[in-house]
Short mmCIF file of C-alpha atoms in Angstrom, two decimals:
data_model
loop_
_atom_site.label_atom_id
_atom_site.label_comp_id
_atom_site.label_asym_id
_atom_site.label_seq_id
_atom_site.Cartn_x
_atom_site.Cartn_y
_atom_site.Cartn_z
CA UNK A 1 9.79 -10.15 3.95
CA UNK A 2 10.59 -13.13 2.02
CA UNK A 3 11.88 -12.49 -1.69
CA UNK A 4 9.75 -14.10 -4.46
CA UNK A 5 10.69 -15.62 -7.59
CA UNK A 6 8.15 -16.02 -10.21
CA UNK A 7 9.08 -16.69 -14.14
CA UNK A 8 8.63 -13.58 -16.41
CA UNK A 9 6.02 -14.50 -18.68
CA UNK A 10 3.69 -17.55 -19.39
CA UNK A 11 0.91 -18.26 -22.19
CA UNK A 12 -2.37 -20.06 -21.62
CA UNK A 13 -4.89 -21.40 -24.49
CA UNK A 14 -8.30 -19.70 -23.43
CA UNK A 15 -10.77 -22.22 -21.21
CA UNK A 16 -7.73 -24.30 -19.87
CA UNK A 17 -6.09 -23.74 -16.38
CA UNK A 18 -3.27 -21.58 -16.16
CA UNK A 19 -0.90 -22.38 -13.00
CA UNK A 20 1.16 -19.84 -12.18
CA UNK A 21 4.35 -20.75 -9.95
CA UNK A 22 5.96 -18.74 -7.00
CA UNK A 23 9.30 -19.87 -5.57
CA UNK A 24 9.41 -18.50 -1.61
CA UNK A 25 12.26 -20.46 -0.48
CA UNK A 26 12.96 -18.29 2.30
CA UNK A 27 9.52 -17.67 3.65
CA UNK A 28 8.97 -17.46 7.42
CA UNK A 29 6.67 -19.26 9.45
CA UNK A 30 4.10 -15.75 9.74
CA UNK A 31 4.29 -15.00 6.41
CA UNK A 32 1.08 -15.16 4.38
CA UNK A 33 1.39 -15.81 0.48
CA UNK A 34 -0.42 -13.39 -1.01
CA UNK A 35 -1.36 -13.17 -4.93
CA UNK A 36 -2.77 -9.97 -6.85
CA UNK A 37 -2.70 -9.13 -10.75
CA UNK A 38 -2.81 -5.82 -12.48
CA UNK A 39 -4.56 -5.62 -15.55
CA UNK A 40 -2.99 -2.85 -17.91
CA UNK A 41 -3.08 0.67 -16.75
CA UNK A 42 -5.24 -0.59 -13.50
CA UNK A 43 -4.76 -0.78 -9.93
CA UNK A 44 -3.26 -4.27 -8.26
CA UNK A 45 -6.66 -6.41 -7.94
CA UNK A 46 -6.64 -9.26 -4.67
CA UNK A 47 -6.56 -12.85 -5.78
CA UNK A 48 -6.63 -14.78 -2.71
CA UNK A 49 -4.23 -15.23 0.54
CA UNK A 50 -2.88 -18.30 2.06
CA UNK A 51 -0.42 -18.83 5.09
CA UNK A 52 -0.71 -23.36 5.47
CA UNK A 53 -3.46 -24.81 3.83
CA UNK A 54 -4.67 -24.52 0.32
CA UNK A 55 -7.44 -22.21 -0.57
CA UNK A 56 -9.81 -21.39 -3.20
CA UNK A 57 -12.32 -18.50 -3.52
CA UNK A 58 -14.40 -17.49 -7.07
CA UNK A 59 -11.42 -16.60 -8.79
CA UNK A 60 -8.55 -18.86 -7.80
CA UNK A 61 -7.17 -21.39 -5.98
CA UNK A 62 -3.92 -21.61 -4.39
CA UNK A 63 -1.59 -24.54 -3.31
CA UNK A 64 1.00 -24.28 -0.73
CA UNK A 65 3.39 -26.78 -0.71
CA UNK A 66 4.02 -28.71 3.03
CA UNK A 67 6.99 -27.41 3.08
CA UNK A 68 5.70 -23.48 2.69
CA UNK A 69 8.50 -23.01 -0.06
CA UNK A 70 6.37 -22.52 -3.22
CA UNK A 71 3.27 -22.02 -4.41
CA UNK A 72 0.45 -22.14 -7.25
CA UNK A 73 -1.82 -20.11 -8.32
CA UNK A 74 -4.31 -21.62 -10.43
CA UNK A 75 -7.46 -20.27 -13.02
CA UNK A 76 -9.08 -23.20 -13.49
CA UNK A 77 -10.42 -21.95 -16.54
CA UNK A 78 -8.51 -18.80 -18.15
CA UNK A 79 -9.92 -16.30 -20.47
CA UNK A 80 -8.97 -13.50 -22.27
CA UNK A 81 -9.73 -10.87 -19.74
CA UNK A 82 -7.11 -13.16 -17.42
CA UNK A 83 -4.34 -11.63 -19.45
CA UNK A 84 -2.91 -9.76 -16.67
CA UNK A 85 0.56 -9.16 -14.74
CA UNK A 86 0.49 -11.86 -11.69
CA UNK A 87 2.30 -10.62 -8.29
CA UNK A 88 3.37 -13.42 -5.45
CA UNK A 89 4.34 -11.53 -2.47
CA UNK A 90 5.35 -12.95 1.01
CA UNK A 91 3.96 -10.60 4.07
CA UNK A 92 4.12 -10.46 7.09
CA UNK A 93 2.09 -8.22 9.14
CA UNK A 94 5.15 -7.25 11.21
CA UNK A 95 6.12 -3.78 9.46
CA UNK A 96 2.98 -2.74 9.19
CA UNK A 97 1.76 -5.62 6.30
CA UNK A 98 2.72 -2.89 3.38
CA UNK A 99 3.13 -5.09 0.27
CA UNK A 100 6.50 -5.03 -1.94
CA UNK A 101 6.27 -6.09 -5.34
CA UNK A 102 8.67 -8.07 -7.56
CA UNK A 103 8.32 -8.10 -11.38
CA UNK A 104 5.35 -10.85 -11.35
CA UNK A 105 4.49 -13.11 -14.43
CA UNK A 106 2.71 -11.77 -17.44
CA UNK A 107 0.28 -14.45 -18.48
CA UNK A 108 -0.85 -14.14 -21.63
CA UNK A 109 -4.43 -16.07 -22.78
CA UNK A 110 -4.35 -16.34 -26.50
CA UNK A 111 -7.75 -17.54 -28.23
CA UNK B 1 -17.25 -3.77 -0.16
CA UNK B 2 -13.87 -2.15 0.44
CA UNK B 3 -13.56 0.09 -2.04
CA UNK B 4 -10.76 2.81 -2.71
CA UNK B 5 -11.08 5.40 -5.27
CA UNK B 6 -8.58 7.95 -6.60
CA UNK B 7 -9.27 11.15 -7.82
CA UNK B 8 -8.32 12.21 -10.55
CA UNK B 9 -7.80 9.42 -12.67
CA UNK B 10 -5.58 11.08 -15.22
CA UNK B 11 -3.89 14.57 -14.83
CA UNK B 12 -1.97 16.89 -16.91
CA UNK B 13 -0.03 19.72 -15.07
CA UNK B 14 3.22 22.20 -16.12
CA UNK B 15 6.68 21.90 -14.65
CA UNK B 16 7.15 23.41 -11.82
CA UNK B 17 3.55 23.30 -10.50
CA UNK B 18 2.15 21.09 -7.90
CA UNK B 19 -0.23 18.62 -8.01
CA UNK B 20 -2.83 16.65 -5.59
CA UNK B 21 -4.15 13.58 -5.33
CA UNK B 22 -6.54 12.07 -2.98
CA UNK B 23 -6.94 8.15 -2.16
CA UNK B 24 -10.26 7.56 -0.25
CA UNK B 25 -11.42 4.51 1.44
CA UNK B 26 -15.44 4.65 0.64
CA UNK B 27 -16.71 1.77 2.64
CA UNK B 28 -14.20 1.36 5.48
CA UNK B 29 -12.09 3.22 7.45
CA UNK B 30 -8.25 3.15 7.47
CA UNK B 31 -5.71 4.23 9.61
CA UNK B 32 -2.56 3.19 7.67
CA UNK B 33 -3.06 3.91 3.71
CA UNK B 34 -0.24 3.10 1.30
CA UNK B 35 1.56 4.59 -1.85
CA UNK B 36 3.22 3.08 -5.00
CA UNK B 37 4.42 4.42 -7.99
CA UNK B 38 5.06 2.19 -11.42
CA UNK B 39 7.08 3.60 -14.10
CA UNK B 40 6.02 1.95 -17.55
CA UNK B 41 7.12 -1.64 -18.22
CA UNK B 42 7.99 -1.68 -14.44
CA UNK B 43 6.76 -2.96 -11.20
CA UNK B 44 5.30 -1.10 -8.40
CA UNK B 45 7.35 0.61 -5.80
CA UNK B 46 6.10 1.57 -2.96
CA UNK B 47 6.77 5.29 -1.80
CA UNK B 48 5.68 5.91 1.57
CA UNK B 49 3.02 4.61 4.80
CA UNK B 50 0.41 7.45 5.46
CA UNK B 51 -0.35 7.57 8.63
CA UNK B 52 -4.09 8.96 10.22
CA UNK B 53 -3.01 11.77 12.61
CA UNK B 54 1.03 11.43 12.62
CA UNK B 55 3.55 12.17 9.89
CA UNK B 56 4.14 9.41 7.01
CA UNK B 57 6.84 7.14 6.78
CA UNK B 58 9.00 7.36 3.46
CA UNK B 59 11.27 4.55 1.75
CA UNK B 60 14.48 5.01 1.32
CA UNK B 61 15.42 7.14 -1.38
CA UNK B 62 11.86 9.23 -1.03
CA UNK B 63 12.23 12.56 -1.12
CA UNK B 64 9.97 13.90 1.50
CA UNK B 65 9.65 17.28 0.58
CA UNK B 66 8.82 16.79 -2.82
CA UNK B 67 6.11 14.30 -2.06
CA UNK B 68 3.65 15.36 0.55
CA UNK B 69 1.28 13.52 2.12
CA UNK B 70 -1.83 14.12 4.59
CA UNK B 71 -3.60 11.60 6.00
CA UNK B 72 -5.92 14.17 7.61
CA UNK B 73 -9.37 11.59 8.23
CA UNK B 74 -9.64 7.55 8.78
CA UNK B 75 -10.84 7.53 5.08
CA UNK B 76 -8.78 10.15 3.02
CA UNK B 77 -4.96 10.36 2.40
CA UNK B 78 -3.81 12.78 -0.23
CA UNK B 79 -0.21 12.91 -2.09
CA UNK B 80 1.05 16.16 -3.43
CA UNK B 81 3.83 16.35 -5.82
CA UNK B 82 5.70 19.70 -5.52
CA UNK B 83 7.39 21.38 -7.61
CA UNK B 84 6.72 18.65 -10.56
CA UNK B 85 9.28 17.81 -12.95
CA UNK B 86 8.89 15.92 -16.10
CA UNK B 87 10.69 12.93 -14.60
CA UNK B 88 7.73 12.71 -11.65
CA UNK B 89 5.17 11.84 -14.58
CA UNK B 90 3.99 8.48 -13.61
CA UNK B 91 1.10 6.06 -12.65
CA UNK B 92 0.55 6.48 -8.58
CA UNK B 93 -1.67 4.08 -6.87
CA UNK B 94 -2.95 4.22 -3.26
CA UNK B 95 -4.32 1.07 -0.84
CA UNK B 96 -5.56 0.43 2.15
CA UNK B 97 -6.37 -2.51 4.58
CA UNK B 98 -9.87 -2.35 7.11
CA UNK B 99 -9.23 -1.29 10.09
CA UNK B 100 -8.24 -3.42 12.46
CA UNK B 101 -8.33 -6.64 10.29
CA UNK B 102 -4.99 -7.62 9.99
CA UNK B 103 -5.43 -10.76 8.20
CA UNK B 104 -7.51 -8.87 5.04
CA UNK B 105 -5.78 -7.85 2.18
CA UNK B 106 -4.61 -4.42 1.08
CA UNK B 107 -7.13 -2.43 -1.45
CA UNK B 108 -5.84 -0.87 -4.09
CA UNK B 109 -7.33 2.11 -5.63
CA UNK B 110 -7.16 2.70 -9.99
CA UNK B 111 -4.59 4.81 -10.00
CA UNK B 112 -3.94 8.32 -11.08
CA UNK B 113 -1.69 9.08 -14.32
CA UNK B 114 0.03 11.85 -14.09
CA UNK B 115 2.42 13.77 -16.67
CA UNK B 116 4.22 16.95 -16.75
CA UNK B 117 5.04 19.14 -19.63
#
């Protein structure tokens, strides 16, 4: 699987967007980009999923650039219960689709 | 909908005792569950692929016979930690995909805190 690279921590002012970045330079052509966050002392929750095309559920969107080699998460409109560590993981379905993590961001949403 | 719960939540045990913990799927069933481990301040790592009906897979540097694991039903995979040592307190989380939908994401369960004394 493709390695991420995400920066280590970010702040957002409550009610703005927060847009988290992924750098998956090396990604393959089958890998999906997947995003999750763990909340303290909680399991990883799903975000959303994206192989080509940009997509956007109830919590998130997520924009793929043409070239597949980063990403964006984005809360359109952060708030304190955000505050969360944010994984971007490339997977492919190949082994088995288990999920490796890297260190994530920890975004911070600050009144 | 999909739904995986861990049981217990928190537990307490003595060195040298054993300890079990189950991962359930509630609302689907799930032939390939997974498990992590995250130290504090760290990231998760995973540990090992449980496998309905055949014999998990471990990651490298796993220690197989300290960490036993059953994945004896398409909705129940259990980890056992034998023989616990101080350094095996940590927070272990379990997931799971449905069944035969590839393209859905892995579910993870709340975890289960564990410490020895």
């Amino acid at each position: 699987d493709a390695k991420t690279t995400q920066p280590t921590s970010m702040d957002c002012a409550e009610g703005r967007a927060a847009n988290l970045p992924c750098n998956h330079s090396t990604i393959s052509g089958n890998e999906y980009v997947y995003w999750y966050r763990q909340i303290h002392s909680q399991g990883p929750q799903y975000i959303i999923h994206g192989l080509k095309n940009n997509e956007t559920n109830e919590m998130a969107s997520l924009i793929i650039t043409e070239d597949r080699k980063s990403s964006t998460l984005i809360l359109p409109h952060a708030t304190l219960r955000d505050t969360a560590v944010y994984y971007c993981i490339a997977l492919t379905y190949n082994q088995g689709g288990k999920l490796i993590f890297g260190q994530g961001t920890e975004l911070s949403v600050k009144p | 909908g999909a739904v995986v719960s861990q049981h217990p939540s928190w537990v307490i045990c003595k060195s040298g005792t054993s300890v079990k913990i189950e991962c359930r799927s509630l609302d689907f069933q799930a032939t390939t569950m997974f498990w992590y481990r995250q130290f504090p301040k760290q990231s998760l790592m995973l540990m090992a692929t449980s496998n309905e009906g055949s014999k998990a897979t471990y990651e490298q540097g796993v220690e197989k016979d300290k960490f036993l694991i059953n994945h004896a039903s398409l909705t129940l995979s259990t980890l056992t930690v034998t023989s616990a040592h101080p350094e095996d307190s940590s927070f272990y989380i379990c997931s799971a995909r449905v069944e035969g939908n590839y393209n859905s994401p892995l579910h993870f369960g709340n975890g289960t805190r564990l410490t020895v004394t």
